[in-house]
Coordinates of N, CA, C and O in Angstrom, one line a residue:
M266 N 10.6 -11.4 -16.2 CA 11.5 -10.9 -15.2 C 10.7 -10.3 -14.0 O 11.1 -10.5 -12.9
K267 N 9.6 -9.6 -14.3 CA 8.8 -9.0 -13.2 C 8.2 -10.1 -12.4 O 8.1 -10.0 -11.2
Y268 N 7.8 -11.2 -13.0 CA 7.2 -12.3 -12.3 C 8.2 -12.9 -11.3 O 7.9 -13.2 -10.1
I269 N 9.4 -13.1 -11.7 CA 10.5 -13.6 -10.9 C 10.7 -12.7 -9.7 O 10.9 -13.1 -8.5
F270 N 10.8 -11.4 -10.0 CA 10.9 -10.4 -8.9 C 9.8 -10.5 -7.8 O 10.0 -10.5 -6.6
Y271 N 8.5 -10.6 -8.3 CA 7.4 -10.7 -7.4 C 7.5 -12.0 -6.6 O 7.2 -12.0 -5.4
R272 N 7.8 -13.1 -7.2 CA 7.9 -14.4 -6.5 C 9.0 -14.3 -5.4 O 8.9 -14.7 -4.3
L273 N 10.1 -13.7 -5.8 CA 11.3 -13.5 -4.9 C 10.9 -12.6 -3.7 O 11.1 -13.0 -2.5
A274 N 10.2 -11.5 -4.0 CA 9.8 -10.6 -3.0 C 8.8 -11.3 -2.0 O 8.8 -11.1 -0.8
A275 N 7.8 -12.0 -2.6 CA 6.8 -12.7 -1.8 C 7.5 -13.8 -0.9 O 6.9 -14.1 0.2
T276 N 8.6 -14.3 -1.3 CA 9.3 -15.3 -0.5 C 10.1 -14.6 0.6 O 10.1 -15.1 1.7
L277 N 10.8 -13.5 0.3 CA 11.7 -12.9 1.3 C 11.0 -11.9 2.2 O 11.3 -11.9 3.4
C278 N 10.0 -11.2 1.7 CA 9.4 -10.1 2.6 C 8.8 -10.6 3.9 O 8.9 -9.9 4.9
P279 N 8.1 -11.7 3.9 CA 7.6 -12.2 5.2 C 8.6 -12.4 6.3 O 8.2 -12.4 7.5
H280 N 9.8 -12.5 5.9 CA 10.9 -12.8 6.9 C 11.7 -11.5 7.3 O 12.5 -11.6 8.2
V281 N 11.3 -10.4 6.7 CA 12.0 -9.1 7.0 C 11.1 -8.4 8.1 O 9.9 -8.2 7.9
P282 N 11.8 -7.9 9.1 CA 11.1 -7.1 10.1 C 10.4 -5.9 9.5 O 11.0 -5.3 8.5
A283 N 9.2 -5.6 9.9 CA 8.4 -4.5 9.3 C 9.2 -3.2 9.2 O 9.2 -2.5 8.1
R284 N 9.9 -2.8 10.2 CA 10.6 -1.5 10.3 C 11.7 -1.5 9.2 O 11.8 -0.5 8.4
I285 N 12.4 -2.5 9.0 CA 13.4 -2.6 8.0 C 12.8 -2.7 6.6 O 13.3 -2.0 5.7
G286 N 11.8 -3.5 6.5 CA 11.1 -3.6 5.2 C 10.5 -2.3 4.7 O 10.7 -1.9 3.5
F287 N 9.8 -1.6 5.6 CA 9.2 -0.3 5.1 C 10.3 0.7 4.8 O 10.2 1.4 3.8
W288 N 11.4 0.7 5.5 CA 12.5 1.6 5.2 C 13.1 1.3 3.9 O 13.3 2.2 3.0
F289 N 13.4 0.0 3.6 CA 14.0 -0.4 2.4 C 13.1 -0.1 1.2 O 13.5 0.4 0.1
F290 N 11.8 -0.4 1.3 CA 10.9 -0.1 0.2 C 10.7 1.4 0.0 O 10.4 1.8 -1.2
A291 N 10.8 2.1 1.0 CA 10.7 3.6 0.8 C 12.0 4.1 0.0 O 11.9 4.9 -0.8
R292 N 13.1 3.4 0.2 CA 14.3 3.8 -0.6 C 14.1 3.3 -2.0 O 14.5 4.0 -2.9
L293 N 13.4 2.2 -2.2 CA 13.1 1.8 -3.6 C 12.2 2.9 -4.2 O 12.3 3.2 -5.4
G294 N 11.3 3.4 -3.4 CA 10.4 4.5 -3.9 C 11.2 5.7 -4.3 O 10.9 6.4 -5.3
D295 N 12.3 6.0 -3.5 CA 13.2 7.1 -3.9 C 13.8 6.9 -5.2 O 13.9 7.8 -6.0
L296 N 14.2 5.6 -5.5 CA 14.8 5.3 -6.8 C 13.8 5.5 -7.9 O 14.1 6.1 -9.0
A297 N 12.6 5.0 -7.7 CA 11.5 5.2 -8.7 C 11.3 6.6 -9.0 O 11.1 7.0 -10.1
Y298 N 11.3 7.4 -7.9 CA 11.1 8.9 -8.1 C 12.2 9.5 -8.9 O 12.0 10.3 -9.8
L299 N 13.4 9.1 -8.6 CA 14.6 9.7 -9.3 C 14.5 9.4 -10.8 O 14.9 10.3 -11.6
F300 N 14.0 8.3 -11.2 CA 13.9 7.9 -12.6 C 12.6 8.2 -13.3 O 12.4 7.9 -14.4
A301 N 11.7 8.8 -12.5 CA 10.3 9.1 -13.0 C 10.4 10.2 -14.1 O 11.1 11.2 -14.0
N302 N 9.5 10.1 -15.0 CA 9.3 11.1 -16.1 C 8.5 12.3 -15.5 O 7.4 12.1 -15.1
R303 N 9.1 13.4 -15.3 CA 8.5 14.6 -14.7 C 7.3 15.1 -15.6 O 6.6 16.0 -15.1
E304 N 7.2 14.6 -16.8 CA 6.1 15.1 -17.6 C 5.0 14.0 -17.7 O 4.0 14.1 -18.4
S305 N 5.1 13.0 -16.8 CA 4.1 11.9 -16.8 C 2.7 12.4 -16.3 O 2.6 13.5 -15.7
T306 N 1.7 11.6 -16.5 CA 0.4 12.0 -16.0 C 0.4 12.2 -14.5 O -0.3 13.1 -14.0
Y307 N 1.2 11.4 -13.8 CA 1.2 11.5 -12.3 C 1.7 12.9 -11.9 O 1.0 13.6 -11.1
F308 N 2.7 13.4 -12.5 CA 3.2 14.7 -12.1 C 2.3 15.8 -12.6 O 2.1 16.8 -11.9
Q309 N 1.7 15.6 -13.8 CA 0.7 16.6 -14.3 C -0.5 16.7 -13.3 O -1.0 17.8 -13.0
N310 N -1.0 15.5 -12.9 CA -2.1 15.5 -11.9 C -1.7 16.2 -10.6 O -2.5 17.0 -10.0
L311 N -0.5 16.0 -10.1 CA 0.0 16.6 -8.9 C 0.0 18.2 -9.1 O -0.5 18.9 -8.2
R312 N 0.5 18.6 -10.2 CA 0.6 20.1 -10.4 C -0.8 20.6 -10.5 O -1.1 21.7 -10.0
H313 N -1.8 19.9 -11.1 CA -3.1 20.3 -11.2 C -3.8 20.4 -9.8 O -4.4 21.4 -9.4
V314 N -3.6 19.4 -9.0 CA -4.2 19.3 -7.7 C -3.6 20.3 -6.7 O -4.3 21.0 -5.9
L315 N -2.3 20.5 -6.7 CA -1.6 21.4 -5.8 C -1.7 22.8 -6.2 O -1.5 23.7 -5.4
G316 N -2.0 23.1 -7.5 CA -2.2 24.4 -8.0 C -1.0 24.9 -8.8 O 0.1 24.5 -8.6
A317 N -1.4 25.7 -9.8 CA -0.3 26.2 -10.7 C 0.8 27.0 -10.1 O 1.9 27.1 -10.6
T318 N 0.5 27.6 -8.9 CA 1.5 28.5 -8.3 C 2.3 27.7 -7.3 O 3.2 28.3 -6.7
T319 N 2.1 26.4 -7.1 CA 2.9 25.6 -6.2 C 4.3 25.5 -6.7 O 4.5 25.1 -7.9
P320 N 5.3 25.8 -5.9 CA 6.7 25.7 -6.3 C 7.0 24.2 -6.7 O 6.5 23.3 -6.2
A321 N 7.9 24.1 -7.7 CA 8.3 22.8 -8.2 C 8.9 21.9 -7.1 O 8.7 20.7 -7.0
A322 N 9.6 22.5 -6.1 CA 10.1 21.8 -5.0 C 9.0 21.1 -4.2 O 9.2 19.9 -3.7
R323 N 7.9 21.8 -4.0 CA 6.8 21.2 -3.3 C 6.1 20.0 -4.0 O 5.8 19.0 -3.5
V324 N 5.9 20.2 -5.3 CA 5.4 19.2 -6.2 C 6.3 18.0 -6.1 O 5.8 16.8 -6.0
N325 N 7.6 18.2 -6.2 CA 8.6 17.1 -6.2 C 8.6 16.4 -4.9 O 8.7 15.1 -4.8
A326 N 8.4 17.1 -3.8 CA 8.4 16.5 -2.4 C 7.2 15.6 -2.3 O 7.2 14.5 -1.8
V327 N 6.0 16.1 -2.8 CA 4.8 15.3 -2.7 C 4.9 14.1 -3.6 O 4.5 12.9 -3.2
A328 N 5.5 14.2 -4.8 CA 5.7 13.1 -5.7 C 6.6 12.0 -5.1 O 6.3 10.8 -5.1
R329 N 7.7 12.5 -4.5 CA 8.6 11.6 -3.8 C 7.9 10.8 -2.7 O 8.0 9.5 -2.6
A330 N 7.1 11.5 -1.9 CA 6.4 10.8 -0.8 C 5.4 9.8 -1.4 O 5.2 8.7 -0.8
G331 N 4.8 10.1 -2.5 CA 3.8 9.2 -3.2 C 4.5 8.0 -3.6 O 4.0 6.9 -3.5
Y332 N 5.7 8.1 -4.2 CA 6.4 6.9 -4.7 C 6.9 6.1 -3.5 O 6.8 4.8 -3.5
Q333 N 7.3 6.7 -2.4 CA 7.7 6.0 -1.2 C 6.5 5.2 -0.7 O 6.6 4.0 -0.4
N334 N 5.3 5.8 -0.6 CA 4.2 5.1 -0.1 C 3.7 4.0 -1.0 O 3.3 2.9 -0.5
L335 N 3.8 4.2 -2.3 CA 3.4 3.2 -3.2 C 4.3 1.9 -3.0 O 3.8 0.8 -2.9
L336 N 5.6 2.1 -2.9 CA 6.5 1.0 -2.7 C 6.3 0.3 -1.3 O 6.4 -0.9 -1.2
K337 N 6.0 1.1 -0.3 CA 5.7 0.5 1.0 C 4.5 -0.3 1.0 O 4.4 -1.4 1.6
N338 N 3.5 0.1 0.2 CA 2.3 -0.7 0.0 C 2.7 -2.1 -0.7 O 2.1 -3.1 -0.3
Y339 N 3.6 -2.1 -1.6 CA 4.1 -3.3 -2.2 C 4.7 -4.2 -1.1 O 4.5 -5.4 -1.1
F340 N 5.4 -3.6 -0.2 CA 6.0 -4.5 0.9 C 4.9 -5.2 1.6 O 5.0 -6.4 1.9
D341 N 3.8 -4.4 2.0 CA 2.7 -5.0 2.6 C 2.1 -6.1 1.8 O 1.7 -7.2 2.3
L342 N 1.9 -5.9 0.5 CA 1.4 -6.9 -0.4 C 2.2 -8.2 -0.4 O 1.7 -9.3 -0.3
F343 N 3.5 -8.0 -0.5 CA 4.4 -9.1 -0.6 C 4.5 -9.9 0.7 O 4.9 -11.1 0.6
R344 N 4.2 -9.3 1.8 CA 4.3 -10.1 3.1 C 2.9 -10.5 3.6 O 2.8 -11.3 4.5
G345 N 1.9 -9.9 3.0 CA 0.5 -10.2 3.5 C 0.1 -11.6 3.5 O -0.6 -12.1 4.5
H346 N 0.5 -12.4 2.5 CA 0.0 -13.8 2.4 C 0.5 -14.6 3.6 O -0.1 -15.7 3.9
A347 N 1.6 -14.2 4.2 CA 2.2 -15.0 5.3 C 1.8 -14.5 6.7 O 2.3 -15.1 7.6
M348 N 1.0 -13.5 6.7 CA 0.7 -12.9 8.1 C -0.4 -13.7 8.7 O -1.4 -14.1 8.1
T349 N -0.3 -13.9 10.0 CA -1.3 -14.6 10.7 C -2.5 -13.7 11.0 O -2.3 -12.4 10.9
P350 N -3.7 -14.2 11.2 CA -4.8 -13.3 11.5 C -4.5 -12.4 12.7 O -4.8 -11.2 12.6
A351 N -3.8 -12.8 13.7 CA -3.5 -12.0 14.9 C -2.5 -10.9 14.4 O -2.7 -9.7 14.8
K352 N -1.5 -11.1 13.6 CA -0.6 -10.1 13.2 C -1.3 -9.1 12.3 O -1.0 -7.9 12.4
L353 N -2.2 -9.6 11.5 CA -2.9 -8.7 10.6 C -3.8 -7.7 11.4 O -3.9 -6.5 11.2
R354 N -4.5 -8.3 12.4 CA -5.4 -7.5 13.3 C -4.5 -6.4 14.0 O -5.0 -5.3 14.2
E355 N -3.3 -6.7 14.4 CA -2.4 -5.8 15.1 C -2.2 -4.5 14.3 O -2.0 -3.5 14.8
Q356 N -2.2 -4.7 13.0 CA -1.8 -3.6 12.1 C -3.0 -2.8 11.7 O -2.8 -1.7 11.0
L357 N -4.2 -3.2 12.1 CA -5.4 -2.3 11.7 C -5.4 -1.1 12.6 O -5.2 -1.2 13.8
A358 N -5.7 0.0 12.0 CA -5.8 1.2 12.8 C -7.1 1.2 13.5 O -7.2 1.5 14.7
E359 N -8.2 0.8 12.8 CA -9.5 0.7 13.4 C -10.5 0.0 12.5 O -10.4 0.1 11.3
L360 N -11.3 -0.8 13.1 CA -12.4 -1.4 12.3 C -13.7 -1.2 13.0 O -13.9 -1.7 14.1
R361 N -14.5 -0.4 12.4 CA -15.8 0.0 13.0 C -17.0 -0.5 12.1 O -16.9 -0.4 10.9
G362 N -18.1 -0.8 12.8 CA -19.3 -1.2 12.1 C -19.3 -2.5 11.4 O -20.2 -2.8 10.6
F363 N -18.4 -3.4 11.7 CA -18.3 -4.7 11.1 C -19.5 -5.5 11.3 O -19.9 -6.4 10.5
E364 N -20.2 -5.3 12.5 CA -21.4 -6.0 12.8 C -22.5 -5.9 11.7 O -23.3 -6.8 11.5
H365 N -22.5 -4.7 11.0 CA -23.5 -4.5 10.0 C -23.2 -5.5 8.8 O -24.2 -6.0 8.2
I366 N -22.0 -5.7 8.5 CA -21.6 -6.6 7.4 C -22.0 -8.0 7.8 O -22.6 -8.8 7.0
E367 N -21.6 -8.4 9.0 CA -21.9 -9.7 9.5 C -23.4 -10.0 9.5 O -23.9 -11.1 9.1
N368 N -24.2 -9.0 9.9 CA -25.7 -9.2 9.9 C -26.2 -9.3 8.5 O -27.1 -10.2 8.3
A369 N -25.8 -8.5 7.6 CA -26.2 -8.6 6.2 C -25.9 -10.0 5.6 O -26.7 -10.6 4.9
L370 N -24.7 -10.5 5.9 CA -24.3 -11.8 5.4 C -25.1 -12.9 6.0 O -25.4 -13.9 5.3
K371 N -25.4 -12.8 7.3 CA -26.2 -13.8 8.0 C -27.6 -14.0 7.3 O -28.2 -15.0 7.3
Q372 N -28.1 -12.8 6.8 CA -29.4 -12.8 6.2 C -29.4 -13.3 4.8 O -30.4 -13.3 4.1
G373 N -28.2 -13.5 4.3 CA -28.1 -14.0 2.9 C -28.3 -12.9 1.9 O -28.5 -13.1 0.7
K374 N -28.1 -11.6 2.3 CA -28.3 -10.5 1.4 C -27.1 -10.0 0.7 O -27.1 -9.2 -0.2
G375 N -25.9 -10.5 1.2 CA -24.7 -9.9 0.6 C -24.4 -8.6 1.2 O -25.2 -8.1 2.0
A376 N -23.3 -7.9 0.8 CA -23.0 -6.6 1.3 C -22.1 -5.9 0.3 O -21.3 -6.5 -0.4
I377 N -22.3 -4.6 0.3 CA -21.4 -3.7 -0.5 C -20.6 -3.0 0.6 O -21.2 -2.3 1.5
I378 N -19.3 -3.0 0.4 CA -18.4 -2.5 1.4 C -17.6 -1.3 0.8 O -17.1 -1.4 -0.3
G379 N -17.6 -0.2 1.5 CA -16.8 0.9 1.1 C -15.8 1.3 2.1 O -16.0 1.1 3.3
S380 N -14.7 1.9 1.7 CA -13.7 2.3 2.7 C -12.9 3.5 2.1 O -12.8 3.7 0.9
A381 N -12.3 4.3 3.0 CA -11.4 5.3 2.6 C -10.2 4.6 2.0 O -9.8 3.5 2.4
H382 N -9.5 5.3 1.2 CA -8.3 4.7 0.6 C -7.1 5.2 1.4 O -6.4 6.2 1.0
F383 N -6.8 4.5 2.5 CA -5.6 4.8 3.3 C -4.8 3.6 3.4 O -5.3 2.5 3.6
G384 N -3.5 3.7 3.2 CA -2.6 2.6 3.3 C -2.7 1.6 2.2 O -3.1 1.9 1.1
A385 N -2.4 0.4 2.6 CA -2.4 -0.7 1.6 C -3.8 -1.2 1.4 O -4.2 -2.2 2.1
W386 N -4.5 -0.6 0.5 CA -5.9 -1.0 0.3 C -6.1 -2.5 -0.1 O -7.2 -3.0 0.2
D387 N -5.1 -3.1 -0.7 CA -5.3 -4.4 -1.2 C -5.2 -5.4 0.0 O -5.5 -6.6 -0.2
I388 N -4.9 -5.0 1.2 CA -4.9 -5.9 2.3 C -6.3 -6.3 2.7 O -6.5 -7.2 3.4
I389 N -7.3 -5.7 2.1 CA -8.7 -6.0 2.4 C -9.0 -7.5 2.0 O -9.8 -8.1 2.6
I390 N -8.3 -8.0 1.1 CA -8.5 -9.4 0.7 C -8.1 -10.3 1.9 O -8.8 -11.2 2.2
Q391 N -7.0 -10.0 2.6 CA -6.6 -10.8 3.7 C -7.6 -10.6 4.9 O -7.9 -11.5 5.6
L392 N -8.1 -9.4 5.0 CA -9.1 -9.1 6.1 C -10.3 -9.9 5.8 O -10.9 -10.4 6.8
A393 N -10.8 -9.9 4.6 CA -12.0 -10.7 4.3 C -11.8 -12.2 4.6 O -12.7 -12.8 5.2
A394 N -10.6 -12.7 4.4 CA -10.4 -14.1 4.7 C -10.4 -14.3 6.2 O -10.9 -15.4 6.7
I395 N -10.1 -13.4 7.0 CA -10.1 -13.5 8.5 C -11.5 -13.4 9.0 O -11.9 -14.1 9.8
Y396 N -12.2 -12.3 8.6 CA -13.4 -11.9 9.2 C -14.7 -12.6 8.5 O -15.7 -12.6 9.1
L397 N -14.6 -13.0 7.3 CA -15.8 -13.5 6.6 C -15.8 -14.9 6.4 O -15.1 -15.7 6.2

Protein backbone atom coordinates (compact mmCIF):
# COMPACT_ATOMS: atom_id res chain seq x y z
CA MET A 1 0.00 0.00 0.00
CA LYS A 2 2.82 2.37 0.89
CA TYR A 3 4.50 1.65 -2.44
CA ILE A 4 1.33 2.57 -4.34
CA PHE A 5 1.01 5.82 -2.37
CA TYR A 6 4.65 6.73 -3.15
CA ARG A 7 4.22 5.99 -6.85
CA LEU A 8 1.01 8.02 -6.97
CA ALA A 9 2.60 10.93 -5.12
CA ALA A 10 5.65 10.85 -7.41
CA THR A 11 3.32 10.99 -10.40
CA LEU A 12 1.07 13.78 -9.11
CA CYS A 13 3.37 16.07 -7.10
CA PRO A 14 5.46 17.35 -10.04
CA HIS A 15 2.26 18.83 -11.48
CA VAL A 16 1.18 20.62 -8.30
CA PRO A 17 2.31 24.24 -7.84
CA ALA A 18 4.85 24.48 -5.00
CA ARG A 19 2.75 26.82 -2.87
CA ILE A 20 -0.25 24.50 -2.97
CA GLY A 21 1.84 21.37 -2.51
CA PHE A 22 3.69 22.71 0.52
CA TRP A 23 0.41 23.85 2.09
CA PHE A 24 -1.25 20.48 1.47
CA PHE A 25 1.68 18.46 2.80
CA ALA A 26 1.84 20.71 5.88
CA ARG A 27 -1.81 19.75 6.51
CA LEU A 28 -0.82 16.09 6.17
CA GLY A 29 1.80 16.86 8.80
CA ASP A 30 -0.97 18.23 11.02
CA LEU A 31 -2.82 14.93 10.64
CA ALA A 32 0.31 12.95 11.46
CA TYR A 33 0.80 15.12 14.54
CA LEU A 34 -2.80 14.58 15.68
CA PHE A 35 -2.39 10.81 15.57
CA ALA A 36 1.16 10.74 16.96
CA ASN A 37 1.94 8.85 20.14
CA ARG A 38 2.82 11.54 22.70
CA GLU A 39 5.04 9.00 24.51
CA SER A 40 7.12 8.21 21.40
CA THR A 41 10.86 8.74 21.26
CA TYR A 42 10.27 11.87 19.18
CA PHE A 43 8.27 13.58 21.91
CA GLN A 44 10.63 12.31 24.61
CA ASN A 45 13.58 13.79 22.73
CA LEU A 46 11.78 17.11 22.29
CA ARG A 47 11.02 17.29 26.02
CA HIS A 48 14.67 16.53 26.75
CA VAL A 49 16.03 19.13 24.30
CA LEU A 50 13.53 21.86 25.23
CA GLY A 51 13.96 21.24 28.95
CA ALA A 52 11.87 19.71 31.70
CA THR A 53 10.23 23.03 32.57
CA THR A 54 9.01 23.70 29.02
CA PRO A 55 5.21 23.87 28.95
CA ALA A 56 3.46 21.02 27.15
CA ALA A 57 1.89 23.53 24.75
CA ARG A 58 5.37 24.60 23.58
CA VAL A 59 6.54 20.99 23.15
CA ASN A 60 3.40 20.26 21.16
CA ALA A 61 3.87 23.35 18.96
CA VAL A 62 7.45 22.34 18.15
CA ALA A 63 6.34 18.76 17.48
CA ARG A 64 3.58 19.93 15.15
CA ALA A 65 6.01 22.13 13.21
CA GLY A 66 8.39 19.18 12.98
CA TYR A 67 5.70 16.97 11.48
CA GLN A 68 4.72 19.71 9.03
CA ASN A 69 8.32 20.15 7.89
CA LEU A 70 8.84 16.41 7.56
CA LEU A 71 5.84 16.09 5.27
CA LYS A 72 6.88 19.16 3.24
CA ASN A 73 10.24 17.44 2.72
CA TYR A 74 8.29 14.49 1.29
CA PHE A 75 6.62 16.86 -1.17
CA ASP A 76 10.09 17.93 -2.34
CA LEU A 77 11.16 14.30 -2.59
CA PHE A 78 8.09 13.32 -4.62
CA ARG A 79 8.51 16.16 -7.12
CA GLY A 80 12.31 16.32 -7.24
CA HIS A 81 12.79 13.70 -9.95
CA ALA A 82 10.83 15.81 -12.42
CA MET A 83 12.52 19.14 -11.71
CA THR A 84 14.73 20.64 -14.37
CA PRO A 85 18.25 21.70 -13.38
CA ALA A 86 17.20 25.36 -13.73
CA LYS A 87 14.18 24.88 -11.43
CA LEU A 88 16.30 23.07 -8.89
CA ARG A 89 18.91 25.85 -8.90
CA GLU A 90 16.13 28.42 -8.34
CA GLN A 91 15.26 26.72 -5.08
CA LEU A 92 18.76 26.74 -3.64
CA ALA A 93 19.27 29.22 -0.87
CA GLU A 94 23.00 29.36 -1.49
CA LEU A 95 25.80 27.20 -2.82
CA ARG A 96 29.28 28.23 -1.66
CA GLY A 97 32.68 26.65 -2.18
CA PHE A 98 31.61 24.27 -4.91
CA GLU A 99 34.83 25.00 -6.78
CA HIS A 100 36.71 23.03 -4.11
CA ILE A 101 34.69 19.93 -4.88
CA GLU A 102 35.18 20.39 -8.62
CA ASN A 103 38.95 20.77 -8.15
CA ALA A 104 39.19 17.63 -6.00
CA LEU A 105 37.20 15.62 -8.52
CA LYS A 106 39.33 16.89 -11.44
CA GLN A 107 42.43 15.61 -9.62
CA GLY A 108 40.82 12.20 -9.25
CA LYS A 109 40.94 12.40 -5.46
CA GLY A 110 37.23 12.19 -4.74
CA ALA A 111 35.60 14.40 -2.17
CA ILE A 112 33.88 14.19 1.18
CA ILE A 113 30.99 16.63 1.33
CA GLY A 114 29.34 17.93 4.49
CA SER A 115 26.36 20.17 4.89
CA ALA A 116 24.07 21.55 7.53
CA HIS A 117 20.77 19.71 7.78
CA PHE A 118 18.34 22.36 6.54
CA GLY A 119 15.31 21.62 4.42
CA ALA A 120 15.01 18.60 2.19
CA TRP A 121 18.46 17.11 2.65
CA ASP A 122 17.74 14.27 0.22
CA ILE A 123 17.61 16.79 -2.64
CA ILE A 124 21.43 16.53 -2.62
CA ILE A 125 21.06 13.54 -4.95
CA GLN A 126 19.45 15.74 -7.61
CA LEU A 127 22.07 18.44 -7.03
CA ALA A 128 24.86 15.94 -7.53
CA ALA A 129 23.31 14.90 -10.85
CA ILE A 130 23.30 18.54 -12.00
CA TYR A 131 26.70 19.66 -10.78
CA LEU A 132 28.88 16.56 -10.93
